[in-house]
């Protein structure tokens, strides 16, 4: 289970990956080294979000306030993989909106790799 935890500054909000079309830019989760190394188990799950109508976009938008948590379960296919590389593209807004990118690297504990070897 990969878990992203974020703290959002007061007055700002971060848009969910489930933000509807026609609204602000949704959170995008990109797994850089997935091919041949691991599979995603379902879609990433989000912690507590807020939904509110936006007069500018004329849609109900979904966003995080104060904090954000996203979890993605994976199944390791390659026992030699030592890390998972992820990029988050996202938009945060207050009075104005800012588009950002953040890179993450999750280190895969060798215990997990040994479990994969035993299952094969």
PDB file of C-alpha atoms in Angstrom, residues 13-98:
ATOM      1  CA  UNK A  13      -7.507  23.566  -1.394  1.00  0.00           C
ATOM      2  CA  UNK A  14      -6.247  20.724  -3.594  1.00  0.00           C
ATOM      3  CA  UNK A  15      -8.458  19.238  -6.285  1.00  0.00           C
ATOM      4  CA  UNK A  16      -9.316  15.546  -6.226  1.00  0.00           C
ATOM      5  CA  UNK A  17      -8.558  13.055  -8.981  1.00  0.00           C
ATOM      6  CA  UNK A  18     -12.353  12.753  -9.225  1.00  0.00           C
ATOM      7  CA  UNK A  19     -12.899  16.404 -10.199  1.00  0.00           C
ATOM      8  CA  UNK A  20     -15.476  16.374 -13.039  1.00  0.00           C
ATOM      9  CA  UNK A  21     -14.758  17.341 -16.644  1.00  0.00           C
ATOM     10  CA  UNK A  22     -15.255  21.038 -17.269  1.00  0.00           C
ATOM     11  CA  UNK A  23     -13.961  21.922 -13.813  1.00  0.00           C
ATOM     12  CA  UNK A  24     -10.489  22.707 -12.499  1.00  0.00           C
ATOM     13  CA  UNK A  25      -7.580  20.369 -13.226  1.00  0.00           C
ATOM     14  CA  UNK A  26      -7.908  17.066 -11.355  1.00  0.00           C
ATOM     15  CA  UNK A  27      -5.088  15.424  -9.442  1.00  0.00           C
ATOM     16  CA  UNK A  28      -3.129  13.122 -11.757  1.00  0.00           C
ATOM     17  CA  UNK A  29      -1.102  10.198 -10.378  1.00  0.00           C
ATOM     18  CA  UNK A  30       1.570   8.900 -12.754  1.00  0.00           C
ATOM     19  CA  UNK A  31       3.489   5.706 -11.955  1.00  0.00           C
ATOM     20  CA  UNK A  32       6.797   6.046 -13.806  1.00  0.00           C
ATOM     21  CA  UNK A  33       8.311   2.551 -13.474  1.00  0.00           C
ATOM     22  CA  UNK A  34       5.168   0.417 -13.437  1.00  0.00           C
ATOM     23  CA  UNK A  35       5.645  -1.592 -16.652  1.00  0.00           C
ATOM     24  CA  UNK A  36       6.829  -5.104 -15.803  1.00  0.00           C
ATOM     25  CA  UNK A  37       7.438  -4.196 -12.155  1.00  0.00           C
ATOM     26  CA  UNK A  38       4.041  -3.872 -10.467  1.00  0.00           C
ATOM     27  CA  UNK A  39       0.308  -3.693 -11.113  1.00  0.00           C
ATOM     28  CA  UNK A  40      -2.146  -1.209  -9.642  1.00  0.00           C
ATOM     29  CA  UNK A  41      -4.957  -2.787  -7.615  1.00  0.00           C
ATOM     30  CA  UNK A  42      -7.971  -0.653  -8.478  1.00  0.00           C
ATOM     31  CA  UNK A  43      -7.955   3.135  -8.509  1.00  0.00           C
ATOM     32  CA  UNK A  44      -6.259   5.241  -5.853  1.00  0.00           C
ATOM     33  CA  UNK A  45      -8.486   5.848  -2.821  1.00  0.00           C
ATOM     34  CA  UNK A  46      -8.822   9.259  -1.271  1.00  0.00           C
ATOM     35  CA  UNK A  47      -9.322  10.353   2.317  1.00  0.00           C
ATOM     36  CA  UNK A  48     -11.862  12.991   3.340  1.00  0.00           C
ATOM     37  CA  UNK A  49     -12.801  15.415   0.567  1.00  0.00           C
ATOM     38  CA  UNK A  50     -15.318  18.238   0.233  1.00  0.00           C
ATOM     39  CA  UNK A  51     -17.715  18.739  -2.674  1.00  0.00           C
ATOM     40  CA  UNK A  52     -19.098  22.181  -3.512  1.00  0.00           C
ATOM     41  CA  UNK A  53     -20.607  23.926  -6.510  1.00  0.00           C
ATOM     42  CA  UNK A  54     -18.256  26.283  -8.336  1.00  0.00           C
ATOM     43  CA  UNK A  55     -19.962  29.257 -10.034  1.00  0.00           C
ATOM     44  CA  UNK A  56     -16.998  29.837 -12.351  1.00  0.00           C
ATOM     45  CA  UNK A  57     -16.829  26.282 -13.764  1.00  0.00           C
ATOM     46  CA  UNK A  58     -20.514  25.518 -13.149  1.00  0.00           C
ATOM     47  CA  UNK A  59     -19.730  22.048 -11.760  1.00  0.00           C
ATOM     48  CA  UNK A  60     -19.668  20.345  -8.373  1.00  0.00           C
ATOM     49  CA  UNK A  61     -15.953  20.132  -7.675  1.00  0.00           C
ATOM     50  CA  UNK A  62     -14.293  17.758  -5.231  1.00  0.00           C
ATOM     51  CA  UNK A  63     -11.270  18.894  -3.244  1.00  0.00           C
ATOM     52  CA  UNK A  64      -9.177  18.448  -0.107  1.00  0.00           C
ATOM     53  CA  UNK A  65      -9.024  21.083   2.657  1.00  0.00           C
ATOM     54  CA  UNK A  66      -6.331  21.241   5.394  1.00  0.00           C
ATOM     55  CA  UNK A  67      -4.956  17.772   4.573  1.00  0.00           C
ATOM     56  CA  UNK A  68      -4.993  15.140   1.865  1.00  0.00           C
ATOM     57  CA  UNK A  69      -4.479  11.400   1.908  1.00  0.00           C
ATOM     58  CA  UNK A  70      -4.312   9.175  -1.152  1.00  0.00           C
ATOM     59  CA  UNK A  71      -3.662   5.437  -1.032  1.00  0.00           C
ATOM     60  CA  UNK A  72      -2.831   3.128  -3.917  1.00  0.00           C
ATOM     61  CA  UNK A  73      -2.479  -0.606  -3.510  1.00  0.00           C
ATOM     62  CA  UNK A  74       0.010  -2.332  -5.788  1.00  0.00           C
ATOM     63  CA  UNK A  75       1.011  -5.921  -6.487  1.00  0.00           C
ATOM     64  CA  UNK A  76       4.727  -6.418  -7.097  1.00  0.00           C
ATOM     65  CA  UNK A  77       5.516  -8.505 -10.194  1.00  0.00           C
ATOM     66  CA  UNK A  78       9.283  -8.028 -10.398  1.00  0.00           C
ATOM     67  CA  UNK A  79      11.080  -9.297  -7.274  1.00  0.00           C
ATOM     68  CA  UNK A  80      14.126  -7.178  -8.187  1.00  0.00           C
ATOM     69  CA  UNK A  81      12.285  -3.855  -7.998  1.00  0.00           C
ATOM     70  CA  UNK A  82      13.678  -1.692  -5.208  1.00  0.00           C
ATOM     71  CA  UNK A  83      11.485   1.406  -5.518  1.00  0.00           C
ATOM     72  CA  UNK A  84       8.294   2.819  -7.010  1.00  0.00           C
ATOM     73  CA  UNK A  85       8.540   6.192  -8.743  1.00  0.00           C
ATOM     74  CA  UNK A  86       5.439   8.393  -8.752  1.00  0.00           C
ATOM     75  CA  UNK A  87       4.681  11.883 -10.031  1.00  0.00           C
ATOM     76  CA  UNK A  88       1.682  13.863  -8.800  1.00  0.00           C
ATOM     77  CA  UNK A  89       0.395  16.637 -11.045  1.00  0.00           C
ATOM     78  CA  UNK A  90      -2.085  18.791  -9.195  1.00  0.00           C
ATOM     79  CA  UNK A  91      -3.775  22.144  -8.863  1.00  0.00           C
ATOM     80  CA  UNK A  92      -4.156  24.128  -5.649  1.00  0.00           C
ATOM     81  CA  UNK A  93      -6.325  27.216  -5.376  1.00  0.00           C
ATOM     82  CA  UNK A  94      -7.011  30.088  -3.018  1.00  0.00           C
ATOM     83  CA  UNK A  95      -7.725  33.411  -4.727  1.00  0.00           C
ATOM     84  CA  UNK A  96      -5.749  32.137  -7.715  1.00  0.00           C
ATOM     85  CA  UNK A  97      -4.789  28.652  -8.878  1.00  0.00           C
ATOM     86  CA  UNK A  98      -1.317  27.156  -9.155  1.00  0.00           C
TER      87      UNK A  98
END
